[in-house]
Tab-separated table of C-alpha atoms and ligand atoms in Angstrom:
chain	number	residue	atom	x	y	z
A	1	UNK	CA	-51.677	-53.677	-37.174
A	2	UNK	CA	-49.131	-52.462	-39.744
A	3	UNK	CA	-47.229	-49.198	-39.961
A	4	UNK	CA	-45.488	-48.138	-43.169
A	5	UNK	CA	-42.950	-45.320	-42.728
A	6	UNK	CA	-41.503	-43.565	-45.773
A	7	UNK	CA	-38.948	-40.775	-46.054
A	8	UNK	CA	-38.095	-38.828	-49.184
A	9	UNK	CA	-35.761	-35.996	-48.130
A	10	UNK	CA	-32.368	-35.691	-49.820
A	11	UNK	CA	-30.910	-34.124	-46.652
A	12	UNK	CA	-29.905	-37.340	-44.884
A	13	UNK	CA	-29.282	-37.056	-41.133
A	14	UNK	CA	-29.862	-33.274	-41.027
A	15	UNK	CA	-33.274	-33.535	-42.689
A	16	UNK	CA	-36.103	-31.734	-40.916
A	17	UNK	CA	-38.877	-33.908	-42.350
A	18	UNK	CA	-37.024	-37.076	-41.340
A	19	UNK	CA	-36.824	-35.820	-37.734
A	20	UNK	CA	-40.559	-35.099	-37.684
A	21	UNK	CA	-41.594	-38.324	-39.440
A	22	UNK	CA	-39.400	-40.305	-37.010
A	23	UNK	CA	-41.130	-38.608	-34.049
A	24	UNK	CA	-44.525	-39.526	-35.539
A	25	UNK	CA	-43.521	-43.157	-36.127
A	26	UNK	CA	-42.072	-43.361	-32.610
A	27	UNK	CA	-45.297	-42.006	-31.138
A	28	UNK	CA	-47.415	-44.503	-33.068
A	29	UNK	CA	-45.188	-47.388	-32.036
A	30	UNK	CA	-45.322	-46.305	-28.382
A	31	UNK	CA	-49.118	-46.094	-28.554
A	32	UNK	CA	-49.424	-49.469	-30.349
A	33	UNK	CA	-46.792	-51.778	-28.809
A	34	UNK	CA	-47.491	-54.750	-31.106
A	35	UNK	CA	-47.494	-52.755	-34.352
A	36	UNK	CA	-45.499	-54.242	-37.238
A	37	UNK	CA	-43.363	-51.474	-38.745
A	38	UNK	CA	-41.698	-51.281	-42.164
A	39	UNK	CA	-39.471	-48.454	-43.411
A	40	UNK	CA	-38.504	-47.301	-46.891
A	41	UNK	CA	-36.027	-44.534	-47.637
A	42	UNK	CA	-36.892	-43.198	-51.081
A	43	UNK	CA	-33.734	-41.078	-51.251
A	44	UNK	CA	-31.366	-43.942	-50.396
A	45	UNK	CA	-33.281	-46.406	-52.598
A	46	UNK	CA	-34.964	-44.247	-55.251
A	47	UNK	CA	-37.625	-45.598	-57.554
A	48	UNK	CA	-37.272	-45.041	-61.299
A	49	UNK	CA	-39.822	-42.972	-63.197
A	50	UNK	CA	-43.113	-44.695	-63.834
A	51	UNK	CA	-43.297	-47.069	-66.801
A	52	UNK	CA	-46.270	-48.852	-68.347
A	53	UNK	CA	-45.308	-52.266	-66.987
A	54	UNK	CA	-45.877	-50.980	-63.437
A	55	UNK	CA	-49.486	-50.140	-64.322
A	56	UNK	CA	-49.998	-53.534	-65.935
A	57	UNK	CA	-48.966	-55.774	-63.057
A	58	UNK	CA	-50.265	-54.615	-59.643
A	59	UNK	CA	-49.358	-57.955	-58.005
A	60	UNK	CA	-45.683	-57.319	-58.803
A	61	UNK	CA	-45.842	-53.767	-57.424
A	62	UNK	CA	-44.315	-54.262	-53.981
A	63	UNK	CA	-44.876	-50.626	-52.990
A	64	UNK	CA	-48.575	-50.796	-53.812
A	65	UNK	CA	-48.923	-54.070	-51.900
A	66	UNK	CA	-47.134	-52.605	-48.859
A	67	UNK	CA	-49.386	-49.533	-48.979
A	68	UNK	CA	-52.553	-51.626	-49.285
A	69	UNK	CA	-51.500	-53.800	-46.344
A	70	UNK	CA	-50.686	-50.855	-44.057
A	71	UNK	CA	-53.145	-49.522	-41.498
A	72	UNK	CA	-51.113	-46.373	-40.874
A	73	UNK	CA	-48.714	-44.704	-43.319
A	74	UNK	CA	-46.233	-42.036	-42.194
A	75	UNK	CA	-44.575	-39.953	-44.919
A	76	UNK	CA	-41.676	-37.540	-44.475
A	77	UNK	CA	-41.435	-34.875	-47.185
A	78	UNK	CA	-39.363	-31.722	-47.548
A	79	UNK	CA	-40.971	-28.947	-49.579
A	80	UNK	CA	-38.863	-28.677	-52.735
A	81	UNK	CA	-39.368	-26.126	-55.476
A	82	UNK	CA	-42.914	-25.453	-54.294
A	83	UNK	CA	-43.900	-29.118	-54.281
A	84	UNK	CA	-42.902	-32.559	-53.035
A	85	UNK	CA	-39.578	-34.333	-53.714
A	86	UNK	CA	-39.620	-36.179	-57.059
A	87	UNK	CA	-38.643	-39.319	-55.109
A	88	UNK	CA	-42.027	-39.184	-53.387
A	89	UNK	CA	-43.837	-38.501	-56.670
A	90	UNK	CA	-42.308	-41.706	-58.097
A	91	UNK	CA	-43.693	-43.618	-55.085
A	92	UNK	CA	-47.142	-42.042	-55.496
A	93	UNK	CA	-47.089	-43.131	-59.145
A	94	UNK	CA	-46.935	-46.704	-57.829
A	95	UNK	CA	-49.787	-46.172	-55.382
A	96	UNK	CA	-52.370	-44.467	-57.602
A	97	UNK	CA	-53.322	-47.508	-59.628
A	98	UNK	CA	-56.753	-47.859	-61.235
A	99	UNK	CA	-58.720	-50.827	-59.897
A	100	UNK	CA	-56.479	-50.977	-56.815
A	101	UNK	CA	-56.688	-47.662	-54.963
A	102	UNK	CA	-59.348	-45.938	-57.087
A	103	UNK	CA	-61.931	-46.795	-59.707
A	104	UNK	CA	-63.970	-44.926	-62.272
A	105	UNK	CA	-67.656	-45.589	-62.818
A	106	UNK	CA	-70.891	-43.864	-63.792
A	107	UNK	CA	-70.602	-41.693	-60.670
A	108	UNK	CA	-67.037	-40.660	-61.508
A	109	UNK	CA	-63.945	-41.555	-59.481
A	110	UNK	CA	-64.192	-43.588	-56.307
A	111	UNK	CA	-61.436	-43.988	-53.727
A	112	UNK	CA	-60.759	-47.577	-52.697
A	113	UNK	CA	-58.122	-47.050	-50.015
A	114	UNK	CA	-60.346	-45.679	-47.245
A	115	UNK	CA	-59.937	-46.849	-43.672
A	116	UNK	CA	-56.229	-46.149	-43.728
A	117	UNK	CA	-54.566	-43.392	-41.727
A	118	UNK	CA	-51.950	-41.331	-43.604
A	119	UNK	CA	-49.847	-38.809	-41.673
A	120	UNK	CA	-47.459	-36.502	-43.533
A	121	UNK	CA	-44.503	-34.720	-41.934
A	122	UNK	CA	-44.013	-31.744	-44.255
A	123	UNK	CA	-41.236	-29.222	-43.700
A	124	UNK	CA	-40.913	-25.916	-45.547
A	125	UNK	CA	-38.232	-23.237	-45.685
A	126	UNK	CA	-40.681	-20.346	-46.039
A	127	UNK	CA	-44.165	-19.511	-44.815
A	128	UNK	CA	-47.181	-20.659	-46.834
A	129	UNK	CA	-50.036	-20.587	-44.324
A	130	UNK	CA	-53.477	-19.279	-45.166
A	131	UNK	CA	-53.339	-15.550	-45.836
A	132	UNK	CA	-49.539	-15.432	-46.284
A	133	UNK	CA	-48.216	-13.769	-49.481
A	134	UNK	CA	-46.833	-17.102	-50.752
A	135	UNK	CA	-49.913	-19.198	-49.900
A	136	UNK	CA	-50.795	-19.698	-53.580
A	137	UNK	CA	-47.355	-21.249	-54.200
A	138	UNK	CA	-47.999	-24.120	-51.795
A	139	UNK	CA	-48.252	-27.218	-53.987
A	140	UNK	CA	-47.063	-29.773	-51.441
A	141	UNK	CA	-49.785	-30.027	-48.807
A	142	UNK	CA	-52.485	-29.124	-51.359
A	143	UNK	CA	-51.226	-31.742	-53.819
A	144	UNK	CA	-50.994	-34.497	-51.207
A	145	UNK	CA	-54.493	-33.662	-49.943
A	146	UNK	CA	-55.806	-33.999	-53.499
A	147	UNK	CA	-53.933	-37.218	-54.272
A	148	UNK	CA	-54.879	-39.023	-51.077
A	149	UNK	CA	-58.412	-37.648	-51.199
A	150	UNK	CA	-58.728	-39.160	-54.674
A	151	UNK	CA	-58.014	-42.635	-53.296
A	152	UNK	CA	-60.343	-42.198	-50.322
A	153	UNK	CA	-57.954	-41.093	-47.600
A	154	UNK	CA	-58.000	-37.808	-45.668
A	155	UNK	CA	-54.345	-37.233	-44.788
A	156	UNK	CA	-53.205	-35.574	-41.571
A	157	UNK	CA	-50.316	-33.111	-41.649
A	158	UNK	CA	-47.650	-32.173	-39.159
A	159	UNK	CA	-46.040	-29.102	-40.710
A	160	UNK	CA	-42.861	-27.271	-39.747
A	161	UNK	CA	-42.316	-24.081	-41.702
A	162	UNK	CA	-40.176	-20.967	-41.762
A	163	UNK	CA	-37.164	-23.267	-41.368
A	164	UNK	CA	-34.961	-21.185	-43.693
A	165	UNK	CA	-35.859	-17.901	-41.994
A	166	UNK	CA	-33.152	-17.762	-39.358
A	167	UNK	CA	-32.145	-19.809	-36.346
A	168	UNK	CA	-34.932	-18.598	-34.099
A	169	UNK	CA	-37.654	-19.386	-36.630
A	170	UNK	CA	-36.118	-22.787	-37.369
A	171	UNK	CA	-35.897	-23.785	-33.713
A	172	UNK	CA	-39.472	-22.603	-33.035
A	173	UNK	CA	-40.852	-24.279	-36.196
A	174	UNK	CA	-39.218	-27.609	-35.400
A	175	UNK	CA	-40.199	-27.493	-31.723
A	176	UNK	CA	-43.856	-26.916	-32.596
A	177	UNK	CA	-43.880	-29.752	-35.160
A	178	UNK	CA	-42.099	-32.198	-32.839
A	179	UNK	CA	-44.564	-31.335	-30.064
A	180	UNK	CA	-47.464	-31.968	-32.433
A	181	UNK	CA	-45.918	-35.284	-33.521
A	182	UNK	CA	-45.471	-36.426	-29.921
A	183	UNK	CA	-49.072	-35.697	-29.022
A	184	UNK	CA	-50.735	-37.326	-32.041
A	185	UNK	CA	-53.473	-39.852	-31.471
A	186	UNK	CA	-52.129	-43.397	-31.792
A	187	UNK	CA	-55.402	-44.847	-33.019
A	188	UNK	CA	-55.851	-46.603	-36.335
A	189	UNK	CA	-59.004	-45.892	-38.304
A	190	UNK	CA	-61.736	-48.514	-38.427
A	191	UNK	CA	-61.625	-50.258	-41.826
B	1	FMN	C1	-33.908	-28.733	-53.445
B	1	FMN	C2	-34.601	-27.853	-52.453
B	1	FMN	C3	-35.639	-27.037	-52.853
B	1	FMN	C4	-36.314	-26.238	-51.924
B	1	FMN	N1	-37.364	-25.468	-52.339
B	1	FMN	C5	-38.034	-24.731	-51.429
B	1	FMN	C6	-39.176	-23.979	-51.818
B	1	FMN	O1	-39.602	-23.960	-52.962
B	1	FMN	N2	-39.825	-23.277	-50.861
B	1	FMN	C7	-39.430	-23.279	-49.551
B	1	FMN	O2	-40.075	-22.643	-48.729
B	1	FMN	N3	-38.374	-24.001	-49.150
B	1	FMN	C8	-37.665	-24.719	-50.054
B	1	FMN	N4	-36.602	-25.475	-49.650
B	1	FMN	C9	-36.285	-25.539	-48.219
B	1	FMN	C10	-36.916	-26.795	-47.617
B	1	FMN	O3	-38.318	-26.801	-47.785
B	1	FMN	C11	-36.613	-26.929	-46.137
B	1	FMN	O4	-35.233	-26.856	-45.926
B	1	FMN	C12	-37.166	-28.225	-45.601
B	1	FMN	O5	-36.992	-28.261	-44.216
B	1	FMN	C13	-36.466	-29.403	-46.251
B	1	FMN	O6	-36.839	-30.598	-45.595
B	1	FMN	P1	-35.770	-31.771	-45.459
B	1	FMN	O7	-34.610	-31.194	-44.657
B	1	FMN	O8	-36.457	-32.847	-44.749
B	1	FMN	O9	-35.341	-32.145	-46.848
B	1	FMN	C14	-35.914	-26.260	-50.574
B	1	FMN	C15	-34.869	-27.095	-50.170
B	1	FMN	C16	-34.216	-27.886	-51.082
B	1	FMN	C17	-33.110	-28.802	-50.623
């Protein structure tokens, strides 16, 4: 079984999403002792913007190949300017490749990446839950749900929010997310 772990926060060692994604990866490794794990730090080794040659040669797209080979993918993402870090968008641009992770036909789009488990650690400064005044500004979780849904995957989320709303809120938000990460199911999905 293969685990692919990706981080995209620019906040280095003090990053909230990195702490949560690490707890998720640790949990999955503890639950699956033989799992083969790979890690990519998209802030330390950023990908350039998408170019046409990437679309033309899927075999040379190492990020796509690593994603296709993974059974479980863990993604750490801070919530930046109401969306995901651009580092993560550049990675997604290498994963959403026609004929590889989705296809179009008479029935419309079809996801080809089903059977994979994707777990996102998403951390937000404010509050964006259902019914909150800023809920309509949440374009991180909603975007990732749409993108992964398009390729046939229903992503799971471990969210910490309210992290910029004072020490108490930050401590409580992180504690709840770390608890959720440590109690996640370790199972892979059946292909
Ligand atoms: C560049 C930048 C933009 C941000 N934009 C928002 C935002 O639009 N809404 C929000 O609630 N928090 C925002 N924040 C706060 C982050 O969502 C919060 O600090 C989160 O925990 C960052 O995760 P990280 O530490 O893993 O990068 C922003 C933080 C940064 C660094």
